[in-house]
PDB file of C-alpha atoms in Angstrom:
ATOM      1  CA  MET C   1      56.498  17.609-132.328  1.00 82.00           C
ATOM      2  CA  TYR C   2      57.367  15.480-129.305  1.00 88.00           C
ATOM      3  CA  ASN C   3      58.050  11.762-129.705  1.00 92.00           C
ATOM      4  CA  GLY C   4      58.281  10.588-126.061  1.00 90.00           C
ATOM      5  CA  GLY C   5      55.164   8.410-126.150  1.00 90.00           C
ATOM      6  CA  TYR C   6      56.215   6.807-129.425  1.00 93.00           C
ATOM      7  CA  LEU C   7      59.746   6.188-128.142  1.00 93.00           C
ATOM      8  CA  ILE C   8      58.453   4.626-124.913  1.00 92.00           C
ATOM      9  CA  SER C   9      56.178   2.391-127.007  1.00 92.00           C
ATOM     10  CA  GLN C  10      59.153   1.357-129.167  1.00 95.00           C
ATOM     11  CA  ILE C  11      61.245   0.587-126.076  1.00 93.00           C
ATOM     12  CA  HIS C  12      58.403  -1.543-124.699  1.00 90.00           C
ATOM     13  CA  LYS C  13      58.008  -3.461-127.972  1.00 92.00           C
ATOM     14  CA  LEU C  14      61.755  -4.010-128.472  1.00 94.00           C
ATOM     15  CA  THR C  15      62.206  -5.036-124.832  1.00 92.00           C
ATOM     16  CA  GLY C  16      59.456  -7.641-125.144  1.00 89.00           C
ATOM     17  CA  ARG C  17      61.061  -9.102-128.268  1.00 92.00           C
ATOM     18  CA  LYS C  18      64.523  -9.159-126.709  1.00 93.00           C
ATOM     19  CA  ILE C  19      63.335 -10.767-123.463  1.00 92.00           C
ATOM     20  CA  ASN C  20      61.519 -13.476-125.432  1.00 91.00           C
ATOM     21  CA  GLU C  21      64.680 -14.021-127.489  1.00 93.00           C
ATOM     22  CA  LEU C  22      66.834 -14.309-124.342  1.00 93.00           C
ATOM     23  CA  LEU C  23      64.312 -16.696-122.741  1.00 93.00           C
ATOM     24  CA  LYS C  24      64.501 -18.866-125.861  1.00 93.00           C
ATOM     25  CA  GLU C  25      68.320 -18.780-125.816  1.00 93.00           C
ATOM     26  CA  ALA C  26      68.204 -19.865-122.149  1.00 92.00           C
ATOM     27  CA  SER C  27      65.854 -22.722-123.152  1.00 92.00           C
ATOM     28  CA  VAL C  28      63.062 -21.303-121.011  1.00 91.00           C
ATOM     29  CA  THR C  29      59.822 -22.430-122.604  1.00 90.00           C
ATOM     30  CA  GLU C  30      57.719 -22.353-119.448  1.00 90.00           C
ATOM     31  CA  PHE C  31      56.736 -18.679-119.796  1.00 90.00           C
ATOM     32  CA  ASN C  32      57.077 -15.627-122.031  1.00 87.00           C
ATOM     33  CA  GLY C  33      58.189 -12.084-121.293  1.00 86.00           C
ATOM     34  CA  SER C  34      54.685 -10.847-120.488  1.00 85.00           C
ATOM     35  CA  GLN C  35      54.186 -13.654-117.997  1.00 92.00           C
ATOM     36  CA  GLY C  36      57.648 -12.870-116.644  1.00 91.00           C
ATOM     37  CA  ILE C  37      56.381  -9.448-115.524  1.00 91.00           C
ATOM     38  CA  ILE C  38      53.754 -11.176-113.378  1.00 94.00           C
ATOM     39  CA  LEU C  39      56.239 -13.711-112.037  1.00 95.00           C
ATOM     40  CA  SER C  40      58.681 -10.907-111.296  1.00 94.00           C
ATOM     41  CA  SER C  41      56.082  -9.184-109.136  1.00 94.00           C
ATOM     42  CA  LEU C  42      55.405 -12.433-107.275  1.00 96.00           C
ATOM     43  CA  TRP C  43      59.115 -13.202-106.835  1.00 96.00           C
ATOM     44  CA  ALA C  44      59.652  -9.713-105.398  1.00 94.00           C
ATOM     45  CA  LYS C  45      56.597  -9.440-103.137  1.00 94.00           C
ATOM     46  CA  GLY C  46      55.354 -12.983-102.562  1.00 94.00           C
ATOM     47  CA  GLU C  47      51.740 -14.009-102.876  1.00 94.00           C
ATOM     48  CA  GLN C  48      49.327 -11.263-103.900  1.00 94.00           C
ATOM     49  CA  THR C  49      45.737 -10.718-104.921  1.00 92.00           C
ATOM     50  CA  ILE C  50      44.958 -10.259-108.595  1.00 91.00           C
ATOM     51  CA  LYS C  51      44.228  -6.581-107.895  1.00 90.00           C
ATOM     52  CA  GLU C  52      47.651  -6.123-106.254  1.00 92.00           C
ATOM     53  CA  ILE C  53      49.398  -7.791-109.211  1.00 94.00           C
ATOM     54  CA  GLY C  54      47.476  -5.528-111.590  1.00 91.00           C
ATOM     55  CA  LYS C  55      48.597  -2.461-109.667  1.00 89.00           C
ATOM     56  CA  THR C  56      52.231  -3.610-109.580  1.00 89.00           C
ATOM     57  CA  THR C  57      52.431  -4.672-113.232  1.00 90.00           C
ATOM     58  CA  GLY C  58      50.114  -2.118-114.809  1.00 86.00           C
ATOM     59  CA  LEU C  59      48.276  -4.901-116.635  1.00 87.00           C
ATOM     60  CA  ALA C  60      44.543  -4.499-117.223  1.00 85.00           C
ATOM     61  CA  LYS C  61      42.320  -6.882-115.274  1.00 83.00           C
ATOM     62  CA  THR C  62      41.000  -8.626-118.406  1.00 86.00           C
ATOM     63  CA  SER C  63      44.500  -9.277-119.796  1.00 87.00           C
ATOM     64  CA  LEU C  64      45.747 -10.276-116.377  1.00 92.00           C
ATOM     65  CA  SER C  65      42.928 -12.754-115.776  1.00 90.00           C
ATOM     66  CA  SER C  66      43.515 -14.624-119.032  1.00 92.00           C
ATOM     67  CA  MET C  67      47.287 -14.639-118.490  1.00 94.00           C
ATOM     68  CA  LEU C  68      46.843 -15.996-114.959  1.00 95.00           C
ATOM     69  CA  ASP C  69      44.531 -18.736-116.264  1.00 94.00           C
ATOM     70  CA  ARG C  70      47.220 -19.820-118.754  1.00 94.00           C
ATOM     71  CA  MET C  71      49.919 -19.613-116.087  1.00 95.00           C
ATOM     72  CA  GLU C  72      47.864 -21.792-113.759  1.00 96.00           C
ATOM     73  CA  LYS C  73      47.483 -24.410-116.528  1.00 95.00           C
ATOM     74  CA  GLN C  74      51.277 -24.248-117.023  1.00 94.00           C
ATOM     75  CA  ASN C  75      51.767 -24.869-113.273  1.00 95.00           C
ATOM     76  CA  LEU C  76      53.540 -21.530-112.796  1.00 96.00           C
ATOM     77  CA  ILE C  77      51.055 -20.156-110.281  1.00 96.00           C
ATOM     78  CA  GLN C  78      48.424 -21.438-107.935  1.00 96.00           C
ATOM     79  CA  LYS C  79      45.159 -19.641-107.243  1.00 95.00           C
ATOM     80  CA  ILE C  80      43.932 -19.907-103.684  1.00 93.00           C
ATOM     81  CA  GLU C  81      40.861 -18.572-101.960  1.00 88.00           C
ATOM     82  CA  ASN C  82      41.385 -15.393 -99.985  1.00 84.00           C
ATOM     83  CA  LYS C  83      40.039 -16.320 -96.554  1.00 85.00           C
ATOM     84  CA  GLU C  84      39.951 -12.637 -95.525  1.00 84.00           C
ATOM     85  CA  ASP C  85      37.983 -11.526 -98.594  1.00 82.00           C
ATOM     86  CA  GLY C  86      35.965 -14.147-100.462  1.00 79.00           C
ATOM     87  CA  ARG C  87      35.603 -11.809-103.449  1.00 84.00           C
ATOM     88  CA  SER C  88      39.312 -11.940-104.247  1.00 86.00           C
ATOM     89  CA  THR C  89      41.767 -14.662-105.151  1.00 90.00           C
ATOM     90  CA  ILE C  90      45.356 -14.922-103.975  1.00 93.00           C
ATOM     91  CA  ILE C  91      48.035 -15.829-106.508  1.00 95.00           C
ATOM     92  CA  LYS C  92      50.914 -17.912-105.243  1.00 96.00           C
ATOM     93  CA  LEU C  93      54.105 -19.138-106.908  1.00 96.00           C
ATOM     94  CA  THR C  94      54.636 -22.854-107.509  1.00 96.00           C
ATOM     95  CA  GLU C  95      57.919 -24.667-107.000  1.00 96.00           C
ATOM     96  CA  LYS C  96      58.274 -24.772-110.790  1.00 95.00           C
ATOM     97  CA  SER C  97      58.147 -20.978-111.090  1.00 94.00           C
ATOM     98  CA  LYS C  98      60.391 -20.486-108.061  1.00 95.00           C
ATOM     99  CA  SER C  99      63.039 -22.609-109.805  1.00 94.00           C
ATOM    100  CA  LEU C 100      63.023 -20.221-112.806  1.00 94.00           C
ATOM    101  CA  GLU C 101      63.644 -17.003-110.869  1.00 94.00           C
ATOM    102  CA  LYS C 102      67.449 -16.987-111.218  1.00 95.00           C
ATOM    103  CA  ILE C 103      67.313 -17.444-115.000  1.00 93.00           C
ATOM    104  CA  TYR C 104      64.842 -14.577-115.364  1.00 93.00           C
ATOM    105  CA  GLN C 105      66.933 -12.363-113.086  1.00 94.00           C
ATOM    106  CA  ASP C 106      69.976 -13.010-115.274  1.00 95.00           C
ATOM    107  CA  ILE C 107      67.945 -12.021-118.334  1.00 94.00           C
ATOM    108  CA  THR C 108      66.690  -8.796-116.743  1.00 93.00           C
ATOM    109  CA  ASP C 109      70.259  -7.988-115.659  1.00 95.00           C
ATOM    110  CA  GLU C 110      71.331  -8.415-119.304  1.00 94.00           C
ATOM    111  CA  MET C 111      68.526  -6.069-120.373  1.00 94.00           C
ATOM    112  CA  VAL C 112      69.727  -3.380-117.947  1.00 95.00           C
ATOM    113  CA  ILE C 113      73.205  -3.642-119.461  1.00 96.00           C
ATOM    114  CA  GLN C 114      71.734  -3.235-122.951  1.00 94.00           C
ATOM    115  CA  TYR C 115      69.474  -0.333-121.925  1.00 94.00           C
ATOM    116  CA  TYR C 116      72.269   1.718-120.442  1.00 97.00           C
ATOM    117  CA  ASN C 117      75.148   0.858-122.769  1.00 97.00           C
ATOM    118  CA  GLY C 118      77.203   4.039-123.139  1.00 97.00           C
ATOM    119  CA  PHE C 119      75.266   5.994-120.480  1.00 97.00           C
ATOM    120  CA  SER C 120      76.999   7.699-117.567  1.00 97.00           C
ATOM    121  CA  GLU C 121      75.637   7.270-114.032  1.00 97.00           C
ATOM    122  CA  GLU C 122      74.365  10.840-114.164  1.00 97.00           C
ATOM    123  CA  GLU C 123      72.566  10.220-117.468  1.00 97.00           C
ATOM    124  CA  ILE C 124      70.915   7.108-116.032  1.00 97.00           C
ATOM    125  CA  ARG C 125      69.718   8.987-112.940  1.00 97.00           C
ATOM    126  CA  THR C 126      68.382  11.862-115.059  1.00 97.00           C
ATOM    127  CA  PHE C 127      66.653   9.508-117.500  1.00 96.00           C
ATOM    128  CA  GLU C 128      64.998   7.457-114.766  1.00 96.00           C
ATOM    129  CA  SER C 129      63.977  10.577-112.854  1.00 96.00           C
ATOM    130  CA  THR C 130      62.352  11.941-116.000  1.00 95.00           C
ATOM    131  CA  LEU C 131      60.485   8.681-116.617  1.00 93.00           C
ATOM    132  CA  GLU C 132      59.275   8.684-112.993  1.00 94.00           C
ATOM    133  CA  ARG C 133      57.860  12.171-113.564  1.00 94.00           C
ATOM    134  CA  VAL C 134      56.014  10.972-116.685  1.00 92.00           C
ATOM    135  CA  VAL C 135      54.569   8.024-114.737  1.00 87.00           C
ATOM    136  CA  LYS C 136      53.495  10.335-111.910  1.00 91.00           C
ATOM    137  CA  ASN C 137      51.864  12.738-114.371  1.00 91.00           C
ATOM    138  CA  LEU C 138      49.929   9.905-115.997  1.00 87.00           C
ATOM    139  CA  GLU C 139      48.892   8.384-112.659  1.00 84.00           C
ATOM    140  CA  GLU C 140      47.651  11.751-111.382  1.00 86.00           C
ATOM    141  CA  ASN C 141      45.756  12.367-114.605  1.00 79.00           C
ATOM    142  CA  ASN C 142      44.127   8.905-114.522  1.00 74.00           C
ATOM    143  CA  ASN C 143      43.088   9.089-110.863  1.00 64.00           C
ATOM    144  CA  GLY C 144      41.315  12.422-111.138  1.00 50.00           C
TER     145      GLY C 144
END
C-alpha cells in the first residue's frame, strides 16, 4: 500500500503547526499560517483578484472569501473594486501587512532548513521534482 497522500497530509498539518508556533515565538499575532499563505502570494506578486489568489494558493473560494474578510477586518488587506471587471475584487496589501513580510520570510526560511535537514542537494531536487509530477498529475486529472 502506498502512503504518499497520507504523508503529504501529515507534512501539511505539521507545517501549519510549526509555522503558527514560529509566528507566536516571533510575537506575530496579526495573522496565522493559513493567512500567511495568502499574504505570501500578495508579497510575491502584488495586488491580485480573489480568483488569482485562489489559483496561486490552492485555497477554495469559500475558504478564501471568509479568510479575506477576516484579514480585511485585521487591516492586513484592502479590497478594491476592479475597474476593468466589476464582477471581481482586487486584493491589495496594507502598510501593516507589508511591514510583516520580513518576519514571515525568516520563518519560511527556517521551515526550509527544517524540511531538508540531512538531505543532499540531489535528494532535494529529486524530491521536489517528484512532488511537481504529483501536482501536475492532480491538476491534469481535475481539469479534464
